[in-house]
PDB file of C-alpha atoms in Angstrom:
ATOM      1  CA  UNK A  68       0.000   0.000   0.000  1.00  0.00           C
ATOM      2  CA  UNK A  69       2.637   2.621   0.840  1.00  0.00           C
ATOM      3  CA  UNK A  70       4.987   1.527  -1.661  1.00  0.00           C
ATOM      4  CA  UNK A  71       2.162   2.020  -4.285  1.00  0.00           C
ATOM      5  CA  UNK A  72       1.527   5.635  -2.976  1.00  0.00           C
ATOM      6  CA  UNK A  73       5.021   6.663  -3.638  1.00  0.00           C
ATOM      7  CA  UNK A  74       5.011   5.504  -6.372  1.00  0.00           C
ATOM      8  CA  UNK A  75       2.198   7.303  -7.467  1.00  0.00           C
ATOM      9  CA  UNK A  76       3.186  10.538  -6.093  1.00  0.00           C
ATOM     10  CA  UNK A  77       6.617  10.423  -7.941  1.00  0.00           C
ATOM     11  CA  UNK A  78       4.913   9.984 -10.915  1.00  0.00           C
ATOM     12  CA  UNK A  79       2.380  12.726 -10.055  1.00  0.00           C
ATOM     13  CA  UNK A  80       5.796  14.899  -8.736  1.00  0.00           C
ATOM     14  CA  UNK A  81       6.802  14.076 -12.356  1.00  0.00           C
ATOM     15  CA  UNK A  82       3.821  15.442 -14.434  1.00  0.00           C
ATOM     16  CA  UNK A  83       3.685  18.702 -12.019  1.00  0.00           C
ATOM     17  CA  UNK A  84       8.156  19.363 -12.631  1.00  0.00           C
ATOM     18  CA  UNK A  85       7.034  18.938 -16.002  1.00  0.00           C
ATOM     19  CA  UNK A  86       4.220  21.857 -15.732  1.00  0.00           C
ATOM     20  CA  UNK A  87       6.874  23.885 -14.164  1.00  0.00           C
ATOM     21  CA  UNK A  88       8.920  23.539 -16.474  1.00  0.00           C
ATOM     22  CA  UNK A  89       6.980  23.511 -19.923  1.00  0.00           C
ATOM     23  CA  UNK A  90       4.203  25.860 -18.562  1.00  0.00           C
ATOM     24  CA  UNK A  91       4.020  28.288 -21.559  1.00  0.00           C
ATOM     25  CA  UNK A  92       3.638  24.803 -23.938  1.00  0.00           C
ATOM     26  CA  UNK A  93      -0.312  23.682 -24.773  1.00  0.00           C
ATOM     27  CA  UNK A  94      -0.378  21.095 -21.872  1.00  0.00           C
ATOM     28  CA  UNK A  95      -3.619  19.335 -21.978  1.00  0.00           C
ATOM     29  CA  UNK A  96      -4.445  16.091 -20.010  1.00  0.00           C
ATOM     30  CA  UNK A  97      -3.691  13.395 -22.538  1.00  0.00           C
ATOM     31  CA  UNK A  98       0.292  14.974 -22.856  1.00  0.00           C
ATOM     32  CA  UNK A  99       0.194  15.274 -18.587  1.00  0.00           C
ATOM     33  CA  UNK A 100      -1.681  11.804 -18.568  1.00  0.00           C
ATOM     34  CA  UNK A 101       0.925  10.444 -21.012  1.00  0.00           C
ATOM     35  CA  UNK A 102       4.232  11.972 -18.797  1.00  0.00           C
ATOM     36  CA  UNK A 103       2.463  10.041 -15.255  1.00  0.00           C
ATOM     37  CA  UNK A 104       1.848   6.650 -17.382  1.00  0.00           C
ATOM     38  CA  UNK A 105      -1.309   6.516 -16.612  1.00  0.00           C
ATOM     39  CA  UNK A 106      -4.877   6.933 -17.866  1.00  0.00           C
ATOM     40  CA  UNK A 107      -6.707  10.232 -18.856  1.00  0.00           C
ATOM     41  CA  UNK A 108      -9.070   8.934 -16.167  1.00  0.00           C
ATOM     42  CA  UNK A 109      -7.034   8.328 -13.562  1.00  0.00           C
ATOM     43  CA  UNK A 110      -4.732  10.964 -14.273  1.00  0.00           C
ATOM     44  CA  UNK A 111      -6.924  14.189 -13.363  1.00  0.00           C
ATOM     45  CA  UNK A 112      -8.295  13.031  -9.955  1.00  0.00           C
ATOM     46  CA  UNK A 113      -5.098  11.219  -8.925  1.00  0.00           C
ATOM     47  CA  UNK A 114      -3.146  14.726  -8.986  1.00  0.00           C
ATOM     48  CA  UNK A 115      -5.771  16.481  -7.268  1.00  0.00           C
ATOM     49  CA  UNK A 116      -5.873  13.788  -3.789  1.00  0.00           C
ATOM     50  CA  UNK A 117      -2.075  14.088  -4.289  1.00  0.00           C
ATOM     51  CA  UNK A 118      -1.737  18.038  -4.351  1.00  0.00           C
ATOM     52  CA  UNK A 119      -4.740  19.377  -3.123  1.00  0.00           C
ATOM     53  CA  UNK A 120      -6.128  20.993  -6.895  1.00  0.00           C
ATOM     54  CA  UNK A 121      -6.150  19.874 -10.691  1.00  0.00           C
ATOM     55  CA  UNK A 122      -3.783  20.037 -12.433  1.00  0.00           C
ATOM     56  CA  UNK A 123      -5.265  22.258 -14.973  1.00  0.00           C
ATOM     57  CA  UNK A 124      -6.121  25.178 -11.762  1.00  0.00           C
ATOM     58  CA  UNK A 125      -1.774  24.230 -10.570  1.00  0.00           C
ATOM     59  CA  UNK A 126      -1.376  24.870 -14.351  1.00  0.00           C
ATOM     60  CA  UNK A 127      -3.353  28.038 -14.699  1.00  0.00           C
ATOM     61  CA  UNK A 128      -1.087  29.528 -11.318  1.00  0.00           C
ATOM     62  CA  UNK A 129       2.333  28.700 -12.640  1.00  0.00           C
ATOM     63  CA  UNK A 130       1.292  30.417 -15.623  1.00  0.00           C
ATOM     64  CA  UNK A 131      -0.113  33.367 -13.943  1.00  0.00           C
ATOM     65  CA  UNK A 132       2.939  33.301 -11.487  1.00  0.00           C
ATOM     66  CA  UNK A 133       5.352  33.918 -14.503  1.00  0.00           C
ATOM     67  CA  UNK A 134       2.720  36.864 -15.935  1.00  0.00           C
ATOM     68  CA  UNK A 135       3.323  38.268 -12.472  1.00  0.00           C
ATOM     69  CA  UNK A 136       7.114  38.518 -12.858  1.00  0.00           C
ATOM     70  CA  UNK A 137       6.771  39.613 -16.142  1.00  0.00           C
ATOM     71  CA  UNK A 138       4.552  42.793 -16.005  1.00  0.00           C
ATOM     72  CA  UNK A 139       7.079  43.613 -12.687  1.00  0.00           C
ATOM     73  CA  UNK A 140      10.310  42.822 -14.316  1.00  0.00           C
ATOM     74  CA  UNK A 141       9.545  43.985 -18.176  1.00  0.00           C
ATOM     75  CA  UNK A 142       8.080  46.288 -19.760  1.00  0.00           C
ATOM     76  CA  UNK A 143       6.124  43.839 -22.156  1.00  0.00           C
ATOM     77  CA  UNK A 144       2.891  44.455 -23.320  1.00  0.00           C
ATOM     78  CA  UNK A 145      -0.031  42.758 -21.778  1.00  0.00           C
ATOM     79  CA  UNK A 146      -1.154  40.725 -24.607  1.00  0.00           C
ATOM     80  CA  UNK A 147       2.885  39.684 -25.433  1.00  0.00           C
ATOM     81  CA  UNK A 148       3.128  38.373 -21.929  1.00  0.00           C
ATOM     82  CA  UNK A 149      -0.454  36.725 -22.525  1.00  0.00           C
ATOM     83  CA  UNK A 150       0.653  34.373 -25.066  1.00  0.00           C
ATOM     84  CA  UNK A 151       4.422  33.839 -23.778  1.00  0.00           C
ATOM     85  CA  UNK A 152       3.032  32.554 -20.682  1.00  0.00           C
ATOM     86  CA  UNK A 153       1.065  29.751 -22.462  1.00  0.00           C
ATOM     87  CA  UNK A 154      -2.783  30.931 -22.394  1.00  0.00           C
ATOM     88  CA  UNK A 155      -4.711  30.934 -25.680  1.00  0.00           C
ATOM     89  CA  UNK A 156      -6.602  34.281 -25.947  1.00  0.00           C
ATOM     90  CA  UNK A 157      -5.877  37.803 -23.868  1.00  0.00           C
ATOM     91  CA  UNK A 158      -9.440  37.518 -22.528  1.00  0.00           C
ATOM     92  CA  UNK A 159      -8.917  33.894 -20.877  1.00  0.00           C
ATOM     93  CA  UNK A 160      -5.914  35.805 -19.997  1.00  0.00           C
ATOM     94  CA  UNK A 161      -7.545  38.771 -18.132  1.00  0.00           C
ATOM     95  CA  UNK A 162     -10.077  36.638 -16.868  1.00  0.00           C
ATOM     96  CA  UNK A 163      -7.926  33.856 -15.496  1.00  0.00           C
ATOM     97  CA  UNK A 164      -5.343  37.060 -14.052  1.00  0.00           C
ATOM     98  CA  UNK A 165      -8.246  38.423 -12.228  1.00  0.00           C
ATOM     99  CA  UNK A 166      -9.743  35.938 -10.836  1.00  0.00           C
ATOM    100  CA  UNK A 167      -6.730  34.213  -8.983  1.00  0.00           C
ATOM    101  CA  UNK A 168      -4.878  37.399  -8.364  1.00  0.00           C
ATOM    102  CA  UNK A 169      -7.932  39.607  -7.515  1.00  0.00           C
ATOM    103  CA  UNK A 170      -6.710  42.352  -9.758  1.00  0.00           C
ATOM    104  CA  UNK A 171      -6.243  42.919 -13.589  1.00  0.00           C
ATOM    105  CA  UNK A 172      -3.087  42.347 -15.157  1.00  0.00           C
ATOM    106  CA  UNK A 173      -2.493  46.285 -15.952  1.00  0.00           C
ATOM    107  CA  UNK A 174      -3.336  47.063 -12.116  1.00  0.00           C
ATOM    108  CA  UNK A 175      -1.290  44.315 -10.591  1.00  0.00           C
ATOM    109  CA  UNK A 176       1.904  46.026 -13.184  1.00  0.00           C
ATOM    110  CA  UNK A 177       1.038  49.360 -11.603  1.00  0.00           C
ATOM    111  CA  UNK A 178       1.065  48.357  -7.953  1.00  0.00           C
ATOM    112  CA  UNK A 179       3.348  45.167  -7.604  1.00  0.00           C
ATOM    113  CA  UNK A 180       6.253  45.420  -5.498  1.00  0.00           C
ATOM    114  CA  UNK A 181       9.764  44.204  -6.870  1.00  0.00           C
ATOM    115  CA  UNK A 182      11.026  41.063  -5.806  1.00  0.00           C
ATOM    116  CA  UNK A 183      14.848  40.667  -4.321  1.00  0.00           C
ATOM    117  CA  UNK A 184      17.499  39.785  -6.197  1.00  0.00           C
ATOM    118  CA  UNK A 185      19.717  37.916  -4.291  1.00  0.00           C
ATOM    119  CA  UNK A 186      16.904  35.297  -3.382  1.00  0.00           C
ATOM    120  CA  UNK A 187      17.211  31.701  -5.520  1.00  0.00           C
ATOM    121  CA  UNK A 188      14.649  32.097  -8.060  1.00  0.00           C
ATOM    122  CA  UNK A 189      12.928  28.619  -7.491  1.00  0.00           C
ATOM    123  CA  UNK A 190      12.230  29.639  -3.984  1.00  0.00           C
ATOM    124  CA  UNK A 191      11.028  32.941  -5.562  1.00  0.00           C
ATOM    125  CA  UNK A 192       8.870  31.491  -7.718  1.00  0.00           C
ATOM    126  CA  UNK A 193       6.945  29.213  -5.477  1.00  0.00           C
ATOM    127  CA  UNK A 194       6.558  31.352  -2.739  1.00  0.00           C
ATOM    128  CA  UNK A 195       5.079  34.326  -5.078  1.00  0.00           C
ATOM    129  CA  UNK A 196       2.843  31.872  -6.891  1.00  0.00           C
ATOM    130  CA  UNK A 197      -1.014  33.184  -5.953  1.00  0.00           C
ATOM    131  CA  UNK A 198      -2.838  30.932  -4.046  1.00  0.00           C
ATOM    132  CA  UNK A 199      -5.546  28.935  -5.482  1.00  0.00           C
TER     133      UNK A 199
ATOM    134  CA  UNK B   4      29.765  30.873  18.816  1.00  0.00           C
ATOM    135  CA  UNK B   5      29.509  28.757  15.670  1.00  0.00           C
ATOM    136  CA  UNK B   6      32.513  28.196  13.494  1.00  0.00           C
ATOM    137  CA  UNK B   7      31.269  25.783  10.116  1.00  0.00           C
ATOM    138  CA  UNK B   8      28.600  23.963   8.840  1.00  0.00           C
ATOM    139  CA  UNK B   9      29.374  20.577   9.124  1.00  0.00           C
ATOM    140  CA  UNK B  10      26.172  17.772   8.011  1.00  0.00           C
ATOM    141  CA  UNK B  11      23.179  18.539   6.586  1.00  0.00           C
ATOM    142  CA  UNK B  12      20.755  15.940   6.353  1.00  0.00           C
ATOM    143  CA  UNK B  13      17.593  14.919   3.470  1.00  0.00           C
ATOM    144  CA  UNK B  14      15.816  12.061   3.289  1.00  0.00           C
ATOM    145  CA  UNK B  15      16.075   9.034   0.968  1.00  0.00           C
ATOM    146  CA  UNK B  16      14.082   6.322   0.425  1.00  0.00           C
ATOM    147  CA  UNK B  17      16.784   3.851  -0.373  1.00  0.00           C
ATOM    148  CA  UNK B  18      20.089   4.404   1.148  1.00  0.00           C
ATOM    149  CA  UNK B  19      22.004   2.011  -2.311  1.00  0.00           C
ATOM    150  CA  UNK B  20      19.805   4.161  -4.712  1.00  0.00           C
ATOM    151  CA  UNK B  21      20.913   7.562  -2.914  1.00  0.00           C
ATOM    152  CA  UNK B  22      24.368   5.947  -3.417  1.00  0.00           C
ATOM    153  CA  UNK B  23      24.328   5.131  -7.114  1.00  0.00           C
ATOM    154  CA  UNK B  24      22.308   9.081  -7.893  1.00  0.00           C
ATOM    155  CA  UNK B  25      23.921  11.087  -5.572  1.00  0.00           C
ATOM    156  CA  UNK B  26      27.506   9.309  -5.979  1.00  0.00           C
ATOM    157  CA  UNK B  27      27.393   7.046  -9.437  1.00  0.00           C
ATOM    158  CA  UNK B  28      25.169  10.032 -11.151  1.00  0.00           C
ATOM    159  CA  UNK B  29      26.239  13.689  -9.810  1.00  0.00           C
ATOM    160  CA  UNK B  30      29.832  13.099  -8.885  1.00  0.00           C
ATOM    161  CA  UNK B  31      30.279  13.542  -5.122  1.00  0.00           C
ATOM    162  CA  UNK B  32      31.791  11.235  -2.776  1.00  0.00           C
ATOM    163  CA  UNK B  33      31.514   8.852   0.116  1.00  0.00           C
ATOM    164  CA  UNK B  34      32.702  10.559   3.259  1.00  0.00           C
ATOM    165  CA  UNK B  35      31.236   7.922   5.540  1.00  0.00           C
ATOM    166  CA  UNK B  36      29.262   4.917   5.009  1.00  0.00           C
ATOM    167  CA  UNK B  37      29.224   2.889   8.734  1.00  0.00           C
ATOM    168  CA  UNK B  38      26.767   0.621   9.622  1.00  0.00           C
ATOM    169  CA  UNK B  39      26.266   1.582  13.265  1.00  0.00           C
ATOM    170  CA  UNK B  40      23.948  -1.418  13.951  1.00  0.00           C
ATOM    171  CA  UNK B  41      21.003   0.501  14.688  1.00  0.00           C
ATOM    172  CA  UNK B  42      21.368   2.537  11.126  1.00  0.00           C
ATOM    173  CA  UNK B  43      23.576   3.047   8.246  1.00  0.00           C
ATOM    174  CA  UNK B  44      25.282   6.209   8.683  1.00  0.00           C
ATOM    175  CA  UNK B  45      26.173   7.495   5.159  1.00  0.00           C
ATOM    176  CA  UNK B  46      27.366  10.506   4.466  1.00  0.00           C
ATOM    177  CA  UNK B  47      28.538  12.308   1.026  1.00  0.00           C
ATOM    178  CA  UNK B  48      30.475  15.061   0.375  1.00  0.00           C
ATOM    179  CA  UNK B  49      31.780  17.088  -2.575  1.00  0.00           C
ATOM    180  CA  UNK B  50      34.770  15.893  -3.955  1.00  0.00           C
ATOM    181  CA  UNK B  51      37.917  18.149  -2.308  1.00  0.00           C
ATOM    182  CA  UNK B  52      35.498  19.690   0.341  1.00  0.00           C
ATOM    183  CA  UNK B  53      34.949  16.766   3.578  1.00  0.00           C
ATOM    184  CA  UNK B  54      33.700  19.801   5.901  1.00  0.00           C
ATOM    185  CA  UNK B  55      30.823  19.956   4.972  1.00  0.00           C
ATOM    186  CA  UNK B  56      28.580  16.133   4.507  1.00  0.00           C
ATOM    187  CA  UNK B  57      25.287  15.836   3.544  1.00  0.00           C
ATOM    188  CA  UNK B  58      23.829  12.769   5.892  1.00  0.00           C
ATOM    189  CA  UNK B  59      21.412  10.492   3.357  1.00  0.00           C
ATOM    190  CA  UNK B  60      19.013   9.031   6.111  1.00  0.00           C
ATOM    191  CA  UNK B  61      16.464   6.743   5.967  1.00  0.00           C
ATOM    192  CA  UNK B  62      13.577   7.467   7.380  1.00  0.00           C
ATOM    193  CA  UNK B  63      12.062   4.066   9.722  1.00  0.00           C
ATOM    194  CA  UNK B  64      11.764   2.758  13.328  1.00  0.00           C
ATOM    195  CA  UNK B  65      13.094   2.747  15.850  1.00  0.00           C
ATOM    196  CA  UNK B  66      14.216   6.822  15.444  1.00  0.00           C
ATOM    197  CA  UNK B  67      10.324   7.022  13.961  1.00  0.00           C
ATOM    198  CA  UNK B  68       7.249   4.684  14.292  1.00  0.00           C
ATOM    199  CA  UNK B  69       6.179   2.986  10.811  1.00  0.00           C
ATOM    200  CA  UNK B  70       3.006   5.197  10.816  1.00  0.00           C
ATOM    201  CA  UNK B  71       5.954   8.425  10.824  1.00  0.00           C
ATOM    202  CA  UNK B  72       7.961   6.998   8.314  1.00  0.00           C
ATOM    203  CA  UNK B  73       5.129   6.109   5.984  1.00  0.00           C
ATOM    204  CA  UNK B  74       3.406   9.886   6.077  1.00  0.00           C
ATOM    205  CA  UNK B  75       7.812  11.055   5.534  1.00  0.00           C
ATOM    206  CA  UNK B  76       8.599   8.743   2.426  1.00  0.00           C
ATOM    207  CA  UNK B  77       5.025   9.961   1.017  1.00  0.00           C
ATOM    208  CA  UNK B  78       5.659  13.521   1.415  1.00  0.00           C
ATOM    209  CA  UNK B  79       9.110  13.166   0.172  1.00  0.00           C
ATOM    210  CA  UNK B  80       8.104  11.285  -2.783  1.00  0.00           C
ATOM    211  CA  UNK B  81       5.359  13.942  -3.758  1.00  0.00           C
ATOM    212  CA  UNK B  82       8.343  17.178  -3.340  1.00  0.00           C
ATOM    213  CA  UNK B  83       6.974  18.029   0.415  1.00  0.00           C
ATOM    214  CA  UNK B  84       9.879  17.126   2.931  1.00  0.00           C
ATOM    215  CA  UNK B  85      11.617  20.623   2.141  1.00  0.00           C
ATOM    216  CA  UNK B  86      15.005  18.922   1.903  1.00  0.00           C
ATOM    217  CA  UNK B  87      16.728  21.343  -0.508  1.00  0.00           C
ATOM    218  CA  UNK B  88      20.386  21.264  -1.509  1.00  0.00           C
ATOM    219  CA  UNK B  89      22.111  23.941  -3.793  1.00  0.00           C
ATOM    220  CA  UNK B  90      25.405  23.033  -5.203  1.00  0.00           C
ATOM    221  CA  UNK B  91      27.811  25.930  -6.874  1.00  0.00           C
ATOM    222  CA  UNK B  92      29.559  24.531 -10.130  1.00  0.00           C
ATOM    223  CA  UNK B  93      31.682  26.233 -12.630  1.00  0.00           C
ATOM    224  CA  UNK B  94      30.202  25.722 -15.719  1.00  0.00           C
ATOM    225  CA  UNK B  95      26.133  25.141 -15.142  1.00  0.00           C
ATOM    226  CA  UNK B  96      26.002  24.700 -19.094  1.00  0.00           C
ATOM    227  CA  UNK B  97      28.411  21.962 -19.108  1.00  0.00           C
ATOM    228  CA  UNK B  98      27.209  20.350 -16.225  1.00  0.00           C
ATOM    229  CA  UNK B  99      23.815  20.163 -17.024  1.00  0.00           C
ATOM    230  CA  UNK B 100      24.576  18.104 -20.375  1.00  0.00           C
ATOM    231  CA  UNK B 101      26.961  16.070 -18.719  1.00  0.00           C
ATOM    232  CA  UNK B 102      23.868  15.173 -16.519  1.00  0.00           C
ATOM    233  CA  UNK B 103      21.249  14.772 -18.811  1.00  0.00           C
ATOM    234  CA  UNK B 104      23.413  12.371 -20.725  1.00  0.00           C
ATOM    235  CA  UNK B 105      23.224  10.554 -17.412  1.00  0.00           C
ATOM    236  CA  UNK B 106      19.455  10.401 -17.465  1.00  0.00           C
ATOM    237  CA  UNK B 107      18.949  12.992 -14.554  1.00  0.00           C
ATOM    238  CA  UNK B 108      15.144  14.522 -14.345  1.00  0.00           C
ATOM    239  CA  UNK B 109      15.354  18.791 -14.530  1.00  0.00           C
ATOM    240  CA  UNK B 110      13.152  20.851 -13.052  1.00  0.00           C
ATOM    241  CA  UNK B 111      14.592  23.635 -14.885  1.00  0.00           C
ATOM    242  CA  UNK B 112      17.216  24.293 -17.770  1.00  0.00           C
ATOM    243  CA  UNK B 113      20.404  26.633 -17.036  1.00  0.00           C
ATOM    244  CA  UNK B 114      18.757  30.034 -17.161  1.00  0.00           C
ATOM    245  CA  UNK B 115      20.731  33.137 -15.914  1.00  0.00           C
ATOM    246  CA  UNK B 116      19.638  34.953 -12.834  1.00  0.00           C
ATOM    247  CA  UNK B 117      20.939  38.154 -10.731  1.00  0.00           C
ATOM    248  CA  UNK B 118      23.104  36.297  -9.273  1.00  0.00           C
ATOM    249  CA  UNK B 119      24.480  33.693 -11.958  1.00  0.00           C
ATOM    250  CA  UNK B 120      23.322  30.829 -14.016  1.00  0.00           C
ATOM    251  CA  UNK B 121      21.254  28.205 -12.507  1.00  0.00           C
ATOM    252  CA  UNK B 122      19.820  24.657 -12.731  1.00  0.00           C
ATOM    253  CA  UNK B 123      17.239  22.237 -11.136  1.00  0.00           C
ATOM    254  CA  UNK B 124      16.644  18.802 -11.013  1.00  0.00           C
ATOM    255  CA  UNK B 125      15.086  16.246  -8.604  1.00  0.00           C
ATOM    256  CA  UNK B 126      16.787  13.456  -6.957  1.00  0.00           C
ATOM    257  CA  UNK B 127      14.873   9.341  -7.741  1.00  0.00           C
ATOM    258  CA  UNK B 128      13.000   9.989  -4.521  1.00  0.00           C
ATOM    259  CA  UNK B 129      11.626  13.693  -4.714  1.00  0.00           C
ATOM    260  CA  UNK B 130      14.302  15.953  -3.074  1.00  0.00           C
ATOM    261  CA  UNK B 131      14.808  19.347  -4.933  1.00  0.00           C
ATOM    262  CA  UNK B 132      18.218  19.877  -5.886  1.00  0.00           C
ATOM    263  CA  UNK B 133      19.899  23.024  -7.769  1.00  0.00           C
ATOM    264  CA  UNK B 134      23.375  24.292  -8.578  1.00  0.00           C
ATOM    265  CA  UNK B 135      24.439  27.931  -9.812  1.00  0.00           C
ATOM    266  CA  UNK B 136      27.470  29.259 -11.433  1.00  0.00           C
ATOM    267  CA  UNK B 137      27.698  32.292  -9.572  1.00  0.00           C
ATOM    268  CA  UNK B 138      27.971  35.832 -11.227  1.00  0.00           C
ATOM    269  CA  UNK B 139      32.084  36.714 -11.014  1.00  0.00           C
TER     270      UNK B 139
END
């Protein structure tokens, strides 16, 4: 029994490294299902008893996560940042933005503080990430 | 007060396959490996620097009841038991292929921060593990 859980969470640690890293590629559940080696059906409600959301919604905040850096840390344009960060359309965008960050993109760029330099970005990264 | 840091400690989940990955895979080297009877003390260091060890500890009765051990290898195995280590190298390019060659999982690819270029992988059982070529 325990053997079988780790064994499942490495493989659900697996599909979520791989969200991290690929975020801004069109991840959909057969390509996560396919990286965990198991079934579509499986797949979606394994992920979620293992980390607490889907992974579409731990998806959706990595992306937003790296929109947040990059209306701080550029001066990219809203709809530039929109599609680098992996979402389809600036209105799923906006809509996605506002919803887990409480504030629209361009208002967030106006009042977000700067993060500090010296900090390892991974730690930066998870710690900024908006909560679900 | 304090002078060094001397052991650090993460959890494995096999003390052989911590051996082959952390030794066979990334390069560092046994400091200690004594079986003290009531565990397997095994420590690695990097190669040139035995100051500073990084125990590999198995997590099990009687230092922690099965229940304990069982919740610690699950939480390690989905990223949760914090252990972290950050390694400096100098060439994070270089190493990185010389470790993918070797099969090792990323996290992320050398990208260059504020404070130099920088790498992340996992360990077989979960641990998060980075190194950074530090800005001159």
């Amino acid at each position: 029994m325990g053997r079988d859980v780790e064994e499942t969470n490495r493989r659900m640690l697996r599909v979520r490294d791989a969200m991290d890293r690929d975020y801004a590629q069109p991840l959909d559940v057969p390509a996560l299902a396919r990286i965990a080696h198991v079934s579509q059906a499986h797949f979606t409600r394994t992920f979620r008893a293992t980390f607490g959301e889907t992974p579409h919604r731990y998806l959706q905040r990595r992306r937003v996560e790296r929109a947040m850096f990059l209306l701080r840390e550029t001066d990219r344009s809203v709809t530039d940042i929109c599609y680098e960060v992996g979402f389809g359309s600036p209105a799923t965008f906006s809509r996605t933005f506002h919803e887990i960050v409480g504030r629209p993109p361009r208002t967030y760029r106006k009042e977000a503080p700067r993060a500090a330099g010296a900090v390892p970005t991974c730690f930066t990264k998870a710690w900024t990430r908006p909560s679900t | 007060m304090f002078t060094a840091i001397t052991h650090s400690q993460i959890y494995v989940l096999d003390q052989d396959s911590a051996l082959d990955f952390y030794v066979g895979t990334l390069g560092l080297e046994v400091n200690t490996d004594a079986d003290l009877g009531f565990m397997r003390w095994l420590t690695v260091n990097v190669p040139g620097h035995p100051d500073r060890q990084i125990l590999l500890e198995k997590p099990g009765p009687p230092a922690m009841s099965e229940e304990t051990a069982r919740e610690v290898r699950e939480l390690l195995t989905k990223g949760g038991t914090g252990g972290s280590l950050i390694f400096s190298t100098d060439d994070c390019r270089k190493t990185y292929e010389t470790l993918r060659a070797r099969g090792v999982e990323f996290t992320d690819e050398p990208t260059e921060r504020p404070y130099g270029i920088d790498c992340g992988l996992r360990d077989p059982f979960g641990n998060n593990i980075r190194f950074t070529q530090p800005k001159p």
